[in-house]
CSV table of C-alpha atoms in Angstrom, one decimal:
chain,number,residue,atom,x,y,z
A,1,MET,CA,-87.3,103.3,166.6
A,2,THR,CA,-85.1,105.8,164.7
A,3,ASN,CA,-86.2,108.6,166.9
A,4,SER,CA,-84.9,107.0,170.1
A,5,LYS,CA,-81.8,105.8,168.3
A,6,GLU,CA,-81.0,109.3,167.3
A,7,ARG,CA,-80.8,110.7,170.8
A,8,GLY,CA,-77.1,110.6,171.8
A,9,GLY,CA,-74.3,112.3,173.7
A,10,HIS,CA,-70.8,113.4,172.9
A,11,ALA,CA,-69.5,113.2,169.4
A,12,ALA,CA,-72.8,112.1,167.8
A,13,ALA,CA,-75.1,114.1,170.0
A,14,SER,CA,-75.4,117.2,167.8
A,15,ASP,CA,-76.4,115.1,164.8
A,16,THR,CA,-78.9,113.0,166.4
A,17,ALA,CA,-80.5,115.9,168.3
A,18,SER,CA,-81.2,117.9,165.1
A,19,THR,CA,-82.9,114.8,163.5
A,20,THR,CA,-85.1,114.0,166.5
A,21,THR,CA,-86.2,117.6,166.7
A,22,GLY,CA,-87.5,117.7,163.1
A,23,GLY,CA,-84.2,119.3,161.5
A,24,SER,CA,-82.2,118.0,158.6
A,25,GLY,CA,-79.8,116.2,160.7
A,26,GLY,CA,-76.4,115.9,159.2
A,27,LYS,CA,-77.4,118.0,156.0
A,28,GLY,CA,-78.3,121.0,158.3
A,29,GLU,CA,-75.1,120.6,160.4
A,30,SER,CA,-73.1,120.5,157.2
A,31,SER,CA,-74.8,123.5,155.5
A,32,GLY,CA,-74.3,125.6,158.7
A,33,SER,CA,-70.5,124.6,158.8
A,34,LEU,CA,-70.2,125.7,155.2
A,35,LEU,CA,-71.5,129.1,156.1
A,36,THR,CA,-69.3,129.4,158.9
A,37,VAL,CA,-66.2,128.5,156.8
A,38,LEU,CA,-67.2,131.2,154.0
A,39,ILE,CA,-67.6,133.9,156.6
A,40,ALA,CA,-64.2,132.8,158.2
A,41,LEU,CA,-62.6,133.0,154.6
A,42,GLY,CA,-63.8,136.5,153.8
A,43,ALA,CA,-62.9,137.8,157.2
A,44,ASN,CA,-59.4,136.3,157.2
A,45,ALA,CA,-58.5,137.4,153.7
A,46,LEU,CA,-59.3,141.1,154.6
A,47,ILE,CA,-57.3,140.7,157.8
A,48,ALA,CA,-54.4,139.2,156.2
A,49,ILE,CA,-54.0,142.0,153.6
A,50,ALA,CA,-54.4,144.6,156.4
A,51,LYS,CA,-51.9,143.0,158.7
A,52,THR,CA,-49.4,142.5,156.0
A,53,VAL,CA,-49.3,146.3,155.2
A,54,ALA,CA,-49.0,147.1,158.9
A,55,ALA,CA,-46.1,144.6,159.2
A,56,VAL,CA,-44.2,146.2,156.5
A,57,VAL,CA,-44.7,149.7,157.6
A,58,SER,CA,-44.0,149.0,161.2
A,59,GLY,CA,-41.4,146.4,161.1
A,60,SER,CA,-43.0,144.8,164.1
A,61,ALA,CA,-42.1,141.2,164.7
A,62,SER,CA,-45.6,140.7,166.3
A,63,MET,CA,-47.3,142.1,163.3
A,64,VAL,CA,-45.3,139.7,161.0
A,65,ALA,CA,-46.5,136.9,163.2
A,66,GLU,CA,-50.2,138.1,162.9
A,67,ALA,CA,-49.9,138.5,159.1
A,68,SER,CA,-48.5,135.0,158.9
A,69,HIS,CA,-51.2,133.8,161.2
A,70,SER,CA,-53.8,135.4,159.1
A,71,TRP,CA,-52.5,134.0,155.8
A,72,ALA,CA,-52.3,130.6,157.1
A,73,ASP,CA,-55.9,130.9,158.3
A,74,THR,CA,-57.0,132.2,154.8
A,75,GLY,CA,-55.4,129.2,153.2
A,76,ASN,CA,-56.8,126.9,155.6
A,77,GLU,CA,-60.4,128.1,155.1
A,78,ILE,CA,-59.9,127.1,151.4
A,79,PHE,CA,-58.9,123.7,152.4
A,80,LEU,CA,-61.9,123.6,154.8
A,81,PHE,CA,-64.2,124.7,152.0
A,82,ILE,CA,-62.8,121.8,149.9
A,83,ALA,CA,-63.4,119.5,152.8
A,84,GLU,CA,-67.1,120.5,153.1
A,85,ARG,CA,-67.6,120.1,149.3
A,86,ARG,CA,-65.7,116.8,149.1
A,87,ALA,CA,-67.7,115.2,152.0
A,88,THR,CA,-71.0,115.7,150.5
A,89,LYS,CA,-70.2,113.5,147.5
A,90,PRO,CA,-72.8,110.8,147.3
A,91,ALA,CA,-71.7,107.1,147.8
A,92,ASP,CA,-70.7,105.1,144.8
A,93,GLU,CA,-69.4,101.5,144.0
A,94,SER,CA,-65.8,102.6,145.0
A,95,HIS,CA,-66.9,104.5,148.1
A,96,PRO,CA,-70.0,102.6,149.4
A,97,PHE,CA,-70.0,104.7,152.6
A,98,GLY,CA,-69.7,108.0,150.9
A,99,TYR,CA,-66.8,110.5,150.9
A,100,GLY,CA,-67.3,111.8,154.4
A,101,ARG,CA,-63.8,110.9,155.6
A,102,ALA,CA,-62.3,113.3,152.8
A,103,ALA,CA,-63.5,116.1,155.2
A,104,TYR,CA,-61.0,114.9,157.9
A,105,VAL,CA,-58.1,114.5,155.2
A,106,TRP,CA,-58.5,118.1,154.0
A,107,SER,CA,-58.9,119.4,157.6
A,108,MET,CA,-55.8,117.6,158.5
A,109,ILE,CA,-53.9,119.4,155.6
A,110,ALA,CA,-55.3,122.8,156.9
A,111,ALA,CA,-54.1,121.8,160.5
A,112,PHE,CA,-50.6,121.1,159.2
A,113,GLY,CA,-50.8,124.5,157.1
A,114,LEU,CA,-51.6,126.2,160.4
A,115,PHE,CA,-48.7,124.6,162.1
A,116,VAL,CA,-46.0,125.3,159.5
A,117,ALA,CA,-47.1,128.5,158.1
A,118,GLY,CA,-48.4,130.0,161.4
A,119,SER,CA,-46.8,128.5,164.3
A,120,ILE,CA,-43.1,127.6,163.1
A,121,LEU,CA,-42.8,131.0,161.1
A,122,SER,CA,-44.0,133.1,164.1
A,123,ILE,CA,-41.6,131.3,166.5
A,124,THR,CA,-38.6,131.5,164.3
A,125,HIS,CA,-39.3,135.1,163.3
A,126,GLY,CA,-39.7,136.0,167.0
A,127,ILE,CA,-36.4,134.2,168.0
A,128,SER,CA,-34.5,136.1,165.2
A,129,GLU,CA,-36.0,139.5,166.6
A,130,LEU,CA,-35.1,138.8,170.2
A,131,HIS,CA,-31.9,140.9,170.0
A,132,ALA,CA,-33.4,143.6,167.7
A,133,GLU,CA,-33.0,147.3,168.6
A,134,GLY,CA,-35.0,150.4,167.8
A,135,GLU,CA,-38.6,151.3,168.1
A,136,GLY,CA,-41.3,150.4,165.7
A,137,ALA,CA,-41.9,152.7,162.8
A,138,ASP,CA,-45.7,153.1,163.2
A,139,TYR,CA,-47.4,151.9,166.3
A,140,LEU,CA,-50.7,153.7,165.5
A,141,LEU,CA,-51.0,151.9,162.2
A,142,SER,CA,-50.5,148.6,163.9
A,143,TYR,CA,-53.0,149.3,166.7
A,144,ILE,CA,-55.6,150.3,164.2
A,145,VAL,CA,-55.1,147.2,162.1
A,146,LEU,CA,-55.2,145.0,165.3
A,147,ALA,CA,-58.4,146.7,166.3
A,148,ILE,CA,-60.0,146.2,163.0
A,149,SER,CA,-58.8,142.6,162.8
A,150,PHE,CA,-60.3,142.0,166.2
A,151,VAL,CA,-63.7,143.1,165.1
A,152,LEU,CA,-63.7,141.0,161.9
A,153,GLU,CA,-62.3,138.0,163.8
A,154,GLY,CA,-65.1,138.5,166.3
A,155,VAL,CA,-67.8,138.5,163.6
A,156,SER,CA,-66.3,135.2,162.2
A,157,PHE,CA,-66.0,133.7,165.7
A,158,SER,CA,-69.6,134.8,166.6
A,159,GLN,CA,-70.9,132.7,163.8
A,160,ALA,CA,-68.8,129.6,164.8
A,161,LEU,CA,-69.8,130.2,168.6
A,162,ARG,CA,-73.5,130.6,167.6
A,163,GLN,CA,-73.6,127.2,165.7
A,164,THR,CA,-71.7,125.5,168.4
A,165,ARG,CA,-74.0,126.7,171.2
A,166,SER,CA,-77.0,125.8,169.2
A,167,SER,CA,-75.8,122.3,168.5
A,168,ALA,CA,-74.5,121.9,172.0
A,169,HIS,CA,-77.8,123.0,173.5
A,170,LYS,CA,-79.7,120.4,171.4
A,171,ALA,CA,-77.2,117.7,172.4
A,172,GLY,CA,-77.3,118.7,176.1
A,173,LEU,CA,-73.6,119.3,176.3
A,174,HIS,CA,-71.4,122.1,177.3
A,175,PRO,CA,-70.3,124.0,174.0
A,176,MET,CA,-66.6,123.3,174.9
A,177,ARG,CA,-67.3,119.5,175.3
A,178,TYR,CA,-69.3,119.5,172.2
A,179,ILE,CA,-66.6,121.3,169.9
A,180,LEU,CA,-63.9,119.0,170.9
A,181,ASP,CA,-66.0,115.8,170.2
A,182,THR,CA,-68.3,116.8,167.3
A,183,SER,CA,-67.7,115.1,164.1
A,184,GLN,CA,-68.2,118.4,162.3
A,185,THR,CA,-64.5,118.8,161.6
A,186,THR,CA,-64.7,122.2,159.8
A,187,LEU,CA,-66.8,123.8,162.6
A,188,ARG,CA,-64.1,122.8,165.1
A,189,ALA,CA,-61.3,124.2,162.9
A,190,VAL,CA,-63.0,127.5,162.4
A,191,PHE,CA,-63.9,127.7,166.1
A,192,PHE,CA,-60.4,127.1,167.3
A,193,GLU,CA,-58.8,129.1,164.6
A,194,ASP,CA,-60.9,132.1,165.2
A,195,ALA,CA,-60.5,131.9,169.0
A,196,ALA,CA,-56.7,131.6,168.6
A,197,ALA,CA,-56.8,134.5,166.2
A,198,LEU,CA,-58.6,136.8,169.0
A,199,ILE,CA,-56.0,135.7,171.7
A,200,GLY,CA,-53.2,136.3,169.3
A,201,ILE,CA,-54.3,139.8,168.5
A,202,LEU,CA,-54.3,140.6,172.1
A,203,LEU,CA,-50.8,138.9,172.5
A,204,ALA,CA,-49.6,141.1,169.6
A,205,ALA,CA,-51.1,144.2,170.9
A,206,GLY,CA,-49.5,143.7,174.3
A,207,GLY,CA,-46.0,143.1,172.8
A,208,LEU,CA,-46.5,146.3,170.7
A,209,ALA,CA,-47.5,148.3,173.8
A,210,LEU,CA,-44.6,147.1,175.7
A,211,HIS,CA,-42.3,147.8,173.0
A,212,GLU,CA,-43.6,151.4,172.7
A,213,ILE,CA,-43.4,152.0,176.4
A,214,THR,CA,-40.0,150.5,177.3
A,215,GLY,CA,-38.3,151.0,173.7
A,216,ASP,CA,-37.1,147.4,174.1
A,217,ALA,CA,-38.0,145.3,171.1
A,218,ILE,CA,-37.7,142.0,173.0
A,219,TYR,CA,-41.4,142.4,174.1
A,220,ASP,CA,-42.4,142.6,170.5
A,221,ALA,CA,-40.3,139.5,169.6
A,222,ILE,CA,-41.7,137.5,172.7
A,223,GLY,CA,-45.3,138.5,171.4
A,224,SER,CA,-44.4,136.8,168.1
A,225,ILE,CA,-43.1,133.6,169.9
A,226,LEU,CA,-46.2,133.4,172.0
A,227,VAL,CA,-48.4,133.8,168.9
A,228,GLY,CA,-46.5,130.9,167.4
A,229,VAL,CA,-46.8,128.9,170.4
A,230,LEU,CA,-50.5,129.3,170.6
A,231,LEU,CA,-51.0,128.3,167.0
A,232,GLY,CA,-48.9,125.3,167.6
A,233,VAL,CA,-51.1,124.1,170.4
A,234,VAL,CA,-54.4,124.8,168.3
A,235,ALA,CA,-52.8,122.9,165.3
A,236,PHE,CA,-52.1,119.9,167.7
A,237,VAL,CA,-55.5,119.7,168.9
A,238,LEU,CA,-57.0,119.9,165.4
A,239,ILE,CA,-54.5,117.2,164.1
A,240,GLN,CA,-55.2,114.8,166.9
A,241,ARG,CA,-59.0,115.1,166.5
A,242,ASN,CA,-58.7,114.6,162.8
A,243,VAL,CA,-56.6,111.5,163.3
A,244,ALA,CA,-59.0,110.1,165.7
A,245,PHE,CA,-61.9,110.2,163.1
A,246,LEU,CA,-59.7,109.0,160.3
A,247,VAL,CA,-58.7,105.9,161.9
A,248,GLY,CA,-62.3,105.1,162.8
A,249,GLN,CA,-63.8,107.1,165.8
A,250,GLN,CA,-66.4,105.3,167.5
A,251,VAL,CA,-69.5,107.0,168.9
A,252,SER,CA,-69.6,107.7,172.4
A,253,ALA,CA,-70.7,105.2,175.2
A,254,ALA,CA,-73.9,107.3,175.6
A,255,THR,CA,-74.9,107.2,172.2
A,256,ARG,CA,-74.2,103.6,171.8
A,257,GLU,CA,-76.5,102.8,174.7
A,258,LYS,CA,-79.1,104.9,173.1
A,259,VAL,CA,-78.9,102.8,169.8
A,260,LEU,CA,-78.9,99.7,171.8
A,261,ALA,CA,-81.9,100.5,173.8
A,262,ALA,CA,-83.7,101.6,170.7
A,263,LEU,CA,-82.8,98.2,169.0
A,264,TYR,CA,-84.3,96.4,172.1
A,265,ASP,CA,-87.5,98.8,171.8
A,266,ASN,CA,-88.1,97.3,168.4
A,267,PRO,CA,-90.8,94.6,168.6
A,268,GLU,CA,-88.9,92.6,165.7
A,269,ILE,CA,-85.7,92.2,167.8
A,270,ASP,CA,-85.6,89.8,171.0
A,271,VAL,CA,-81.8,90.0,171.6
A,272,VAL,CA,-78.8,92.1,170.5
A,273,THR,CA,-75.6,90.3,170.7
A,274,PHE,CA,-73.4,92.7,168.9
A,275,LEU,CA,-73.2,96.5,168.1
A,276,HIS,CA,-70.5,98.5,166.6
A,277,MET,CA,-70.8,102.2,165.4
A,278,GLU,CA,-68.2,104.5,164.0
A,279,TYR,CA,-68.0,107.7,162.0
A,280,VAL,CA,-67.5,107.5,158.2
A,281,GLY,CA,-67.8,111.2,157.7
A,282,PRO,CA,-69.1,114.4,159.5
A,283,SER,CA,-72.6,113.5,161.1
A,284,LYS,CA,-72.5,110.1,159.2
A,285,VAL,CA,-72.2,106.7,161.1
A,286,LEU,CA,-71.8,103.2,160.2
A,287,ILE,CA,-73.9,100.7,162.1
A,288,ILE,CA,-73.1,97.0,162.4
A,289,ALA,CA,-75.3,94.7,164.6
A,290,ALA,CA,-76.0,91.1,165.2
A,291,VAL,CA,-79.6,90.4,166.5
A,292,ASP,CA,-82.2,87.5,167.3
A,293,LEU,CA,-85.5,88.4,165.6
A,294,SER,CA,-88.7,87.5,167.3
A,295,LEU,CA,-90.8,84.5,166.1
A,296,ASP,CA,-89.3,81.7,163.9
A,297,ASP,CA,-89.4,82.2,160.1
A,298,THR,CA,-87.7,80.8,157.0
A,299,GLU,CA,-84.4,82.2,156.1
A,300,SER,CA,-86.0,84.3,153.2
A,301,VAL,CA,-88.5,85.8,155.5
A,302,LEU,CA,-85.9,86.6,158.3
A,303,GLN,CA,-83.8,88.3,155.7
A,304,THR,CA,-86.6,90.4,154.5
A,305,ARG,CA,-87.3,91.6,158.1
A,306,ILE,CA,-83.7,92.4,158.7
A,307,GLN,CA,-83.7,94.4,155.4
A,308,ALA,CA,-86.6,96.4,156.7
A,309,ILE,CA,-84.9,97.4,159.9
A,310,GLU,CA,-81.8,98.4,157.9
A,311,ASP,CA,-83.7,100.5,155.5
A,312,ARG,CA,-85.4,102.3,158.4
A,313,LEU,CA,-82.1,103.1,160.0
A,314,GLU,CA,-80.7,104.3,156.8
A,315,ALA,CA,-83.7,106.6,156.3
A,316,THR,CA,-82.2,108.9,158.8
A,317,PRO,CA,-79.6,111.6,157.7
A,318,LEU,CA,-77.2,110.3,160.5
A,319,VAL,CA,-76.8,106.9,159.2
A,320,ALA,CA,-74.6,106.1,156.1
A,321,ARG,CA,-75.1,102.5,156.1
A,322,ALA,CA,-76.6,99.8,158.4
A,323,PHE,CA,-75.7,96.2,158.5
A,324,LEU,CA,-77.8,93.7,160.5
A,325,THR,CA,-77.2,89.9,160.8
A,326,LEU,CA,-78.5,87.1,162.8
A,327,SER,CA,-76.6,86.2,165.9
A,328,ALA,CA,-74.4,83.0,165.9
A,329,PRO,CA,-75.5,80.2,168.3
A,330,GLY,CA,-73.9,80.7,171.8
A,331,TRP,CA,-73.4,84.6,171.5
A,332,LYS,CA,-74.2,86.3,174.8
A,333,PRO,CA,-76.8,88.9,174.6
A,334,LEU,CA,-75.9,92.4,175.3
A,335,ALA,CA,-77.7,94.1,178.3
A,336,ASP,CA,-80.6,96.2,177.5
A,337,PRO,CA,-79.6,99.7,178.8
A,338,ASP,CA,-83.2,100.6,179.4
A,339,PRO,CA,-85.2,97.2,180.3
A,340,GLN,CA,-88.1,98.9,181.6
A,341,ALA,CA,-88.8,100.5,178.3
A,342,GLY,CA,-89.6,97.6,176.5
């Protein structure tokens, strides 16, 4: 039953796929995300220092924007590291479903940091430099720093892309669809931040090149503004996705149907009249269902049978808690998505 249940699509797909293929499920996804965050943290710290030196020496608005971007990313990776660590704390009496949603809180803080320290600062600095005159002091240094930054950001992005493609392949989804819907919020943050960093470097390099060719500093300022707009879009996407999971993101319709079909496949269950599933953390879901069990038994025996089904569900890494109850009289059965399977 649990193997059928764990095959899903969309937001839960990667979590379920890793379990059905014999992996560690949520734990494996989490450890992969932690490695991705640590690689991004190291890369961004080195890049931020280099860009700051180049910005001071060259006086380029685009380089100032890039330095702000990298420092924002570095701070964000620290928040994402905290998110990964806090989310893995075991459940206790005060948090019976665990601390998984803490990951979305800290990821939200990181997204706001990207918006404030990256987007707003880059845009306002670019606007202030629109009427600046004179040429940059050292284009060559800026180009070298941007080239090195591109390589380092590429290394970090490659790790995020590798993890995304692997999980998306297991889920049978396109990588972009997967990264937008996955419950692994830290992976999504690193993926989009690194992608934005690579695009931002190209924008900054373009602004510098046009400044050098034309002698007009407006192109450098426009580069800074475009970097800020890019970061603002990324921050908005990350904030929106974290809000969805914080307020109770349900699993996809495809995943729900897989679980419903698996419940019907269980010989202990005749009818399912209610099913609710929502995320309580990265790769962790809460299941609530109302069922009619086969055969008539005493209340104590029925409760023992229900508890056994709950225990089997909770034995999988994906399920934080499972609550099953007997259907009330008159409740209409939910349609079996795969009636021939039973």
